Amino acid sequence: MDTITTGTGTSRTGAPRTATATPVDRPTEVPPAGVSRKLLLAGLAAAMLLLLGWYALDRWLTPAAAPSDDSNAQTVTVIVPGQVTVAGTVTASGAIAARRDLPVGIAGEGGRVVQVLVDAGSWVNKGQVLAVVDRSVQAQEIASQAATVEVQEANARLAQSKLDRSLKLVANGFISTADIEQLVATRDSAVAQVRVARASLAQLRASAARLDVTAPEAGLVLTRQVEPGQIVSSASGTLFRIARDGELEMQARLSESSLARMAVGDPADVIPVGTTQHFTGHIWQLAPVIDATSRQGIARIALPFDKALRPGGFATATLRSGSVTAPVLPASAILSDANGAYVYVVGSGNKVERRAVATGEVTPAGIAVTKGLSGNERVVLRAGGFLNPGDKVKPVSDHSGQGGSAPSAP
């Protein structure tokens, strides 16, 4: 600021006035805006450098804490499976068929079919006529032969009558013994002719009867392959197919090993494709040979008749044979690789070890382990795919009902 000096003089009281310097304010100089921003940024940078330096010094002076042995241990769920009795079951598929499929054709010389009396799905009795073949020609032959029989019978009666009269005259000497012998021969020839005529008539009648197509056994008609007006003969092949007594079966295809476990009489539960119905049956026959191409054999399961069981359709069967006592594990606990199936078992010090296992039956509760476990081990239930042998873990007991308790490691 500048100072202004005033002159001397006399005040109103008569006192002299001395000169004084009076300060005068001047406007303050403001630095440019760019300089102020640069100073602010420089200050912030300096503060950050100080903080980083302090942090680095503190980390260098503070000793590192020793890591805990369990700080990196993975928490896993474990179960103690114990021993469970598992029913031996095998699932197979196959076709439904008649247990005894009877093909029926024409037995006689054939002819034109004039009437078909049954259709597929009909029940028939033994000997029942299924189709009628025209027999007009055979009827005329039968009538002709019947007349021949009557003629021969009349001749036989006449020969017998002559013989009887001649025998009465022998005692009086009117007829010689030679004549009697001739009459006896004539009578015997006439009787023989009667027998021949009757046999021919019976043959014609039997041939005519064979024109009808009849059921060889009682049962269910499966197929009908003949219509009225059709010309049939012994070369026509199968006209009807009958399931004897309506008995059906499922032809379950099994591998060699599965077939070896089955026995005649073993129960089976069959479900036809397209339905939810269950049918109970039993094995009544095991195939004596194995197919060389598929390496499979057939277990024939007897089934009662039911409209839902259609021959030719497919079905699945669950066959039960014997039982086994073994640990049962959920599928999540069993892993596999090129070396086979395995599980992880938590051992001493809570370290996991790989255990090779052999699996058996698959049940609703899980998979039976037939080899490799006693049932008292703590088995990793889940997350086994993220473990390696020797890893340390924190075992947690499973409480979902899939396994037993997991005791602490010693």
mmCIF file of N, CA and C in Angstrom, residues 85-167:
data_model
loop_
_atom_site.group_PDB
_atom_site.id
_atom_site.type_symbol
_atom_site.label_atom_id
_atom_site.label_comp_id
_atom_site.label_asym_id
_atom_site.label_seq_id
_atom_site.Cartn_x
_atom_site.Cartn_y
_atom_site.Cartn_z
ATOM 1 N N THR A 85 -28.654 -104.480 2.658
ATOM 2 C CA THR A 85 -29.032 -105.645 1.855
ATOM 3 C C THR A 85 -29.752 -105.165 0.603
ATOM 4 N N VAL A 86 -29.191 -105.494 -0.551
ATOM 5 C CA VAL A 86 -29.710 -105.031 -1.837
ATOM 6 C C VAL A 86 -30.189 -106.239 -2.633
ATOM 7 N N ALA A 87 -31.431 -106.171 -3.087
ATOM 8 C CA ALA A 87 -31.966 -107.248 -3.926
ATOM 9 C C ALA A 87 -31.307 -107.188 -5.295
ATOM 10 N N GLY A 88 -30.903 -108.358 -5.787
ATOM 11 C CA GLY A 88 -30.285 -108.417 -7.112
ATOM 12 C C GLY A 88 -31.324 -108.204 -8.196
ATOM 13 N N THR A 89 -31.158 -107.173 -8.996
ATOM 14 C CA THR A 89 -32.097 -106.873 -10.068
ATOM 15 C C THR A 89 -31.356 -106.678 -11.382
ATOM 16 N N VAL A 90 -32.033 -107.026 -12.454
ATOM 17 C CA VAL A 90 -31.508 -106.834 -13.805
ATOM 18 C C VAL A 90 -32.638 -106.262 -14.648
ATOM 19 N N THR A 91 -32.347 -105.210 -15.393
ATOM 20 C CA THR A 91 -33.331 -104.607 -16.290
ATOM 21 C C THR A 91 -33.044 -105.044 -17.718
ATOM 22 N N ALA A 92 -34.096 -105.452 -18.406
ATOM 23 C CA ALA A 92 -33.930 -105.928 -19.784
ATOM 24 C C ALA A 92 -35.139 -105.504 -20.605
ATOM 25 N N SER A 93 -34.985 -105.571 -21.905
ATOM 26 C CA SER A 93 -36.083 -105.272 -22.819
ATOM 27 C C SER A 93 -36.259 -106.444 -23.778
ATOM 28 N N GLY A 94 -37.417 -106.482 -24.394
ATOM 29 C CA GLY A 94 -37.682 -107.578 -25.319
ATOM 30 C C GLY A 94 -39.097 -107.508 -25.854
ATOM 31 N N ALA A 95 -39.441 -108.466 -26.690
ATOM 32 C CA ALA A 95 -40.743 -108.490 -27.347
ATOM 33 C C ALA A 95 -41.716 -109.379 -26.590
ATOM 34 N N ILE A 96 -42.989 -109.017 -26.689
ATOM 35 C CA ILE A 96 -44.068 -109.844 -26.151
ATOM 36 C C ILE A 96 -44.526 -110.792 -27.258
ATOM 37 N N ALA A 97 -44.732 -112.045 -26.908
ATOM 38 C CA ALA A 97 -45.130 -113.051 -27.900
ATOM 39 C C ALA A 97 -46.016 -114.087 -27.232
ATOM 40 N N ALA A 98 -46.643 -114.914 -28.072
ATOM 41 C CA ALA A 98 -47.408 -116.042 -27.542
ATOM 42 C C ALA A 98 -46.439 -117.076 -26.992
ATOM 43 N N ARG A 99 -46.778 -117.603 -25.824
ATOM 44 C CA ARG A 99 -45.909 -118.628 -25.243
ATOM 45 C C ARG A 99 -45.871 -119.862 -26.133
ATOM 46 N N ARG A 100 -46.998 -120.237 -26.671
ATOM 47 C CA ARG A 100 -47.082 -121.317 -27.649
ATOM 48 C C ARG A 100 -47.880 -120.788 -28.836
ATOM 49 N N ASP A 101 -47.174 -120.424 -29.896
ATOM 50 C CA ASP A 101 -47.794 -119.849 -31.094
ATOM 51 C C ASP A 101 -48.117 -120.982 -32.066
ATOM 52 N N LEU A 102 -49.422 -121.203 -32.310
ATOM 53 C CA LEU A 102 -49.858 -122.307 -33.162
ATOM 54 C C LEU A 102 -50.269 -121.779 -34.532
ATOM 55 N N PRO A 103 -49.519 -122.090 -35.591
ATOM 56 C CA PRO A 103 -49.955 -121.717 -36.943
ATOM 57 C C PRO A 103 -51.015 -122.696 -37.445
ATOM 58 N N VAL A 104 -52.064 -122.180 -38.068
ATOM 59 C CA VAL A 104 -53.169 -123.017 -38.544
ATOM 60 C C VAL A 104 -53.340 -122.782 -40.040
ATOM 61 N N GLY A 105 -53.358 -123.878 -40.824
ATOM 62 C CA GLY A 105 -53.565 -123.790 -42.264
ATOM 63 C C GLY A 105 -54.588 -124.806 -42.727
ATOM 64 N N ILE A 106 -54.667 -124.997 -44.042
ATOM 65 C CA ILE A 106 -55.614 -125.946 -44.612
ATOM 66 C C ILE A 106 -54.991 -127.338 -44.585
ATOM 67 N N ALA A 107 -55.746 -128.318 -44.139
ATOM 68 C CA ALA A 107 -55.216 -129.680 -44.051
ATOM 69 C C ALA A 107 -55.633 -130.534 -45.233
ATOM 70 N N GLY A 108 -56.728 -130.164 -45.900
ATOM 71 C CA GLY A 108 -57.211 -130.973 -47.015
ATOM 72 C C GLY A 108 -56.690 -130.475 -48.347
ATOM 73 N N GLU A 109 -57.454 -130.863 -49.402
ATOM 74 C CA GLU A 109 -57.026 -130.481 -50.745
ATOM 75 C C GLU A 109 -57.330 -129.032 -51.069
ATOM 76 N N GLY A 110 -58.152 -128.388 -50.241
ATOM 77 C CA GLY A 110 -58.428 -126.969 -50.421
ATOM 78 C C GLY A 110 -59.598 -126.705 -51.327
ATOM 79 N N GLY A 111 -59.751 -125.430 -51.650
ATOM 80 C CA GLY A 111 -60.869 -125.001 -52.467
ATOM 81 C C GLY A 111 -61.148 -123.532 -52.213
ATOM 82 N N ARG A 112 -62.376 -123.140 -52.527
ATOM 83 C CA ARG A 112 -62.758 -121.741 -52.344
ATOM 84 C C ARG A 112 -63.390 -121.545 -50.967
ATOM 85 N N VAL A 113 -62.892 -120.541 -50.239
ATOM 86 C CA VAL A 113 -63.419 -120.245 -48.903
ATOM 87 C C VAL A 113 -64.777 -119.572 -49.056
ATOM 88 N N VAL A 114 -65.788 -120.126 -48.402
ATOM 89 C CA VAL A 114 -67.135 -119.557 -48.488
ATOM 90 C C VAL A 114 -67.515 -118.794 -47.223
ATOM 91 N N GLN A 115 -66.828 -119.049 -46.108
ATOM 92 C CA GLN A 115 -67.199 -118.378 -44.862
ATOM 93 C C GLN A 115 -66.025 -118.411 -43.881
ATOM 94 N N VAL A 116 -65.776 -117.272 -43.239
ATOM 95 C CA VAL A 116 -64.785 -117.179 -42.160
ATOM 96 C C VAL A 116 -65.553 -116.854 -40.885
ATOM 97 N N LEU A 117 -65.426 -117.714 -39.888
ATOM 98 C CA LEU A 117 -66.291 -117.627 -38.708
ATOM 99 C C LEU A 117 -65.673 -116.883 -37.529
ATOM 100 N N VAL A 118 -64.367 -116.620 -37.536
ATOM 101 C CA VAL A 118 -63.723 -115.941 -36.406
ATOM 102 C C VAL A 118 -62.824 -114.837 -36.940
ATOM 103 N N ASP A 119 -62.438 -113.967 -36.022
ATOM 104 C CA ASP A 119 -61.522 -112.885 -36.378
ATOM 105 C C ASP A 119 -60.417 -112.806 -35.332
ATOM 106 N N ALA A 120 -59.401 -111.991 -35.604
ATOM 107 C CA ALA A 120 -58.310 -111.821 -34.646
ATOM 108 C C ALA A 120 -58.863 -111.270 -33.336
ATOM 109 N N GLY A 121 -58.411 -111.837 -32.232
ATOM 110 C CA GLY A 121 -58.902 -111.443 -30.916
ATOM 111 C C GLY A 121 -60.001 -112.332 -30.383
ATOM 112 N N SER A 122 -60.479 -113.282 -31.199
ATOM 113 C CA SER A 122 -61.550 -114.185 -30.758
ATOM 114 C C SER A 122 -60.969 -115.350 -29.963
ATOM 115 N N TRP A 123 -61.732 -115.803 -28.974
ATOM 116 C CA TRP A 123 -61.382 -117.018 -28.236
ATOM 117 C C TRP A 123 -62.058 -118.194 -28.920
ATOM 118 N N VAL A 124 -61.342 -119.283 -29.093
ATOM 119 C CA VAL A 124 -61.890 -120.460 -29.772
ATOM 120 C C VAL A 124 -61.620 -121.695 -28.925
ATOM 121 N N ASN A 125 -62.426 -122.724 -29.164
ATOM 122 C CA ASN A 125 -62.256 -124.009 -28.491
ATOM 123 C C ASN A 125 -61.562 -125.000 -29.419
ATOM 124 N N LYS A 126 -61.055 -126.050 -28.833
ATOM 125 C CA LYS A 126 -60.393 -127.080 -29.630
ATOM 126 C C LYS A 126 -61.395 -127.719 -30.586
ATOM 127 N N GLY A 127 -61.034 -127.799 -31.869
ATOM 128 C CA GLY A 127 -61.905 -128.388 -32.880
ATOM 129 C C GLY A 127 -62.918 -127.433 -33.469
ATOM 130 N N GLN A 128 -62.996 -126.216 -32.983
ATOM 131 C CA GLN A 128 -63.972 -125.258 -33.509
ATOM 132 C C GLN A 128 -63.616 -124.883 -34.944
ATOM 133 N N VAL A 129 -64.662 -124.775 -35.806
ATOM 134 C CA VAL A 129 -64.447 -124.416 -37.210
ATOM 135 C C VAL A 129 -64.125 -122.931 -37.306
ATOM 136 N N LEU A 130 -63.008 -122.628 -37.977
ATOM 137 C CA LEU A 130 -62.584 -121.240 -38.154
ATOM 138 C C LEU A 130 -62.998 -120.698 -39.521
ATOM 139 N N ALA A 131 -62.924 -121.545 -40.551
ATOM 140 C CA ALA A 131 -63.306 -121.136 -41.908
ATOM 141 C C ALA A 131 -63.875 -122.346 -42.644
ATOM 142 N N VAL A 132 -64.850 -122.085 -43.513
ATOM 143 C CA VAL A 132 -65.524 -123.147 -44.265
ATOM 144 C C VAL A 132 -65.145 -123.022 -45.737
ATOM 145 N N VAL A 133 -64.751 -124.177 -46.334
ATOM 146 C CA VAL A 133 -64.367 -124.224 -47.747
ATOM 147 C C VAL A 133 -65.488 -124.903 -48.539
ATOM 148 N N ASP A 134 -65.736 -124.394 -49.729
ATOM 149 C CA ASP A 134 -66.792 -124.955 -50.579
ATOM 150 C C ASP A 134 -66.555 -126.449 -50.819
ATOM 151 N N ARG A 135 -67.624 -127.232 -50.643
ATOM 152 C CA ARG A 135 -67.516 -128.684 -50.786
ATOM 153 C C ARG A 135 -68.628 -129.250 -51.664
ATOM 154 N N SER A 136 -69.114 -128.503 -52.615
ATOM 155 C CA SER A 136 -70.219 -128.989 -53.459
ATOM 156 C C SER A 136 -69.819 -130.236 -54.247
ATOM 157 N N VAL A 137 -68.614 -130.269 -54.783
ATOM 158 C CA VAL A 137 -68.157 -131.451 -55.525
ATOM 159 C C VAL A 137 -68.020 -132.635 -54.590
ATOM 160 N N GLN A 138 -67.424 -132.408 -53.443
ATOM 161 C CA GLN A 138 -67.229 -133.492 -52.480
ATOM 162 C C GLN A 138 -68.574 -134.020 -51.985
ATOM 163 N N ALA A 139 -69.561 -133.145 -51.891
ATOM 164 C CA ALA A 139 -70.881 -133.596 -51.440
ATOM 165 C C ALA A 139 -71.498 -134.573 -52.442
ATOM 166 N N GLN A 140 -71.314 -134.289 -53.717
ATOM 167 C CA GLN A 140 -71.839 -135.206 -54.729
ATOM 168 C C GLN A 140 -71.105 -136.542 -54.693
ATOM 169 N N GLU A 141 -69.821 -136.516 -54.503
ATOM 170 C CA GLU A 141 -69.051 -137.756 -54.414
ATOM 171 C C GLU A 141 -69.493 -138.578 -53.216
ATOM 172 N N ILE A 142 -69.779 -137.900 -52.123
ATOM 173 C CA ILE A 142 -70.227 -138.611 -50.921
ATOM 174 C C ILE A 142 -71.593 -139.253 -51.163
ATOM 175 N N ALA A 143 -72.482 -138.520 -51.815
ATOM 176 C CA ALA A 143 -73.814 -139.075 -52.101
ATOM 177 C C ALA A 143 -73.713 -140.298 -53.013
ATOM 178 N N SER A 144 -72.839 -140.203 -54.004
ATOM 179 C CA SER A 144 -72.662 -141.339 -54.915
ATOM 180 C C SER A 144 -72.116 -142.553 -54.183
ATOM 181 N N GLN A 145 -71.147 -142.314 -53.343
ATOM 182 C CA GLN A 145 -70.562 -143.445 -52.616
ATOM 183 C C GLN A 145 -71.539 -144.010 -51.601
ATOM 184 N N ALA A 146 -72.356 -143.182 -51.025
ATOM 185 C CA ALA A 146 -73.366 -143.687 -50.091
ATOM 186 C C ALA A 146 -74.339 -144.619 -50.811
ATOM 187 N N ALA A 147 -74.697 -144.265 -52.035
ATOM 188 C CA ALA A 147 -75.576 -145.146 -52.820
ATOM 189 C C ALA A 147 -74.877 -146.454 -53.142
ATOM 190 N N THR A 148 -73.585 -146.391 -53.416
ATOM 191 C CA THR A 148 -72.823 -147.615 -53.682
ATOM 192 C C THR A 148 -72.820 -148.519 -52.464
ATOM 193 N N VAL A 149 -72.716 -147.937 -51.318
ATOM 194 C CA VAL A 149 -72.754 -148.727 -50.084
ATOM 195 C C VAL A 149 -74.091 -149.448 -49.965
ATOM 196 N N GLU A 150 -75.181 -148.763 -50.280
ATOM 197 C CA GLU A 150 -76.496 -149.388 -50.187
ATOM 198 C C GLU A 150 -76.616 -150.556 -51.171
ATOM 199 N N VAL A 151 -76.076 -150.378 -52.378
ATOM 200 C CA VAL A 151 -76.121 -151.462 -53.372
ATOM 201 C C VAL A 151 -75.344 -152.666 -52.873
ATOM 202 N N GLN A 152 -74.166 -152.445 -52.337
ATOM 203 C CA GLN A 152 -73.339 -153.548 -51.864
ATOM 204 C C GLN A 152 -73.983 -154.243 -50.665
ATOM 205 N N GLU A 153 -74.619 -153.466 -49.828
ATOM 206 C CA GLU A 153 -75.315 -154.079 -48.696
ATOM 207 C C GLU A 153 -76.468 -154.961 -49.187
ATOM 208 N N ALA A 154 -77.187 -154.509 -50.210
ATOM 209 C CA ALA A 154 -78.288 -155.319 -50.775
ATOM 210 C C ALA A 154 -77.748 -156.596 -51.391
ATOM 211 N N ASN A 155 -76.640 -156.501 -52.090
ATOM 212 C CA ASN A 155 -76.027 -157.698 -52.675
ATOM 213 C C ASN A 155 -75.593 -158.675 -51.587
ATOM 214 N N ALA A 156 -75.077 -158.140 -50.521
ATOM 215 C CA ALA A 156 -74.638 -159.015 -49.425
ATOM 216 C C ALA A 156 -75.827 -159.712 -48.785
ATOM 217 N N ARG A 157 -76.934 -159.000 -48.632
ATOM 218 C CA ARG A 157 -78.127 -159.633 -48.053
ATOM 219 C C ARG A 157 -78.670 -160.727 -48.974
ATOM 220 N N LEU A 158 -78.648 -160.439 -50.266
ATOM 221 C CA LEU A 158 -79.139 -161.436 -51.223
ATOM 222 C C LEU A 158 -78.261 -162.686 -51.212
ATOM 223 N N ALA A 159 -76.967 -162.502 -51.160
ATOM 224 C CA ALA A 159 -76.052 -163.652 -51.135
ATOM 225 C C ALA A 159 -76.259 -164.464 -49.876
ATOM 226 N N GLN A 160 -76.494 -163.784 -48.774
ATOM 227 C CA GLN A 160 -76.724 -164.503 -47.519
ATOM 228 C C GLN A 160 -78.044 -165.279 -47.576
ATOM 229 N N SER A 161 -79.044 -164.678 -48.197
ATOM 230 C CA SER A 161 -80.355 -165.354 -48.301
ATOM 231 C C SER A 161 -80.249 -166.619 -49.158
ATOM 232 N N LYS A 162 -79.549 -166.552 -50.269
ATOM 233 C CA LYS A 162 -79.357 -167.729 -51.118
ATOM 234 C C LYS A 162 -78.615 -168.823 -50.373
ATOM 235 N N LEU A 163 -77.646 -168.436 -49.635
ATOM 236 C CA LEU A 163 -76.877 -169.430 -48.891
ATOM 237 C C LEU A 163 -77.750 -170.118 -47.849
ATOM 238 N N ASP A 164 -78.573 -169.334 -47.188
ATOM 239 C CA ASP A 164 -79.435 -169.919 -46.148
ATOM 240 C C ASP A 164 -80.419 -170.940 -46.756
ATOM 241 N N ARG A 165 -81.005 -170.640 -47.903
ATOM 242 C CA ARG A 165 -81.952 -171.560 -48.533
ATOM 243 C C ARG A 165 -81.240 -172.829 -49.010
ATOM 244 N N SER A 166 -80.072 -172.627 -49.532
ATOM 245 C CA SER A 166 -79.333 -173.795 -50.052
ATOM 246 C C SER A 166 -78.913 -174.720 -48.927
ATOM 247 N N LEU A 167 -78.599 -174.200 -47.801
ATOM 248 C CA LEU A 167 -78.189 -175.035 -46.676
ATOM 249 C C LEU A 167 -79.347 -175.938 -46.218
#
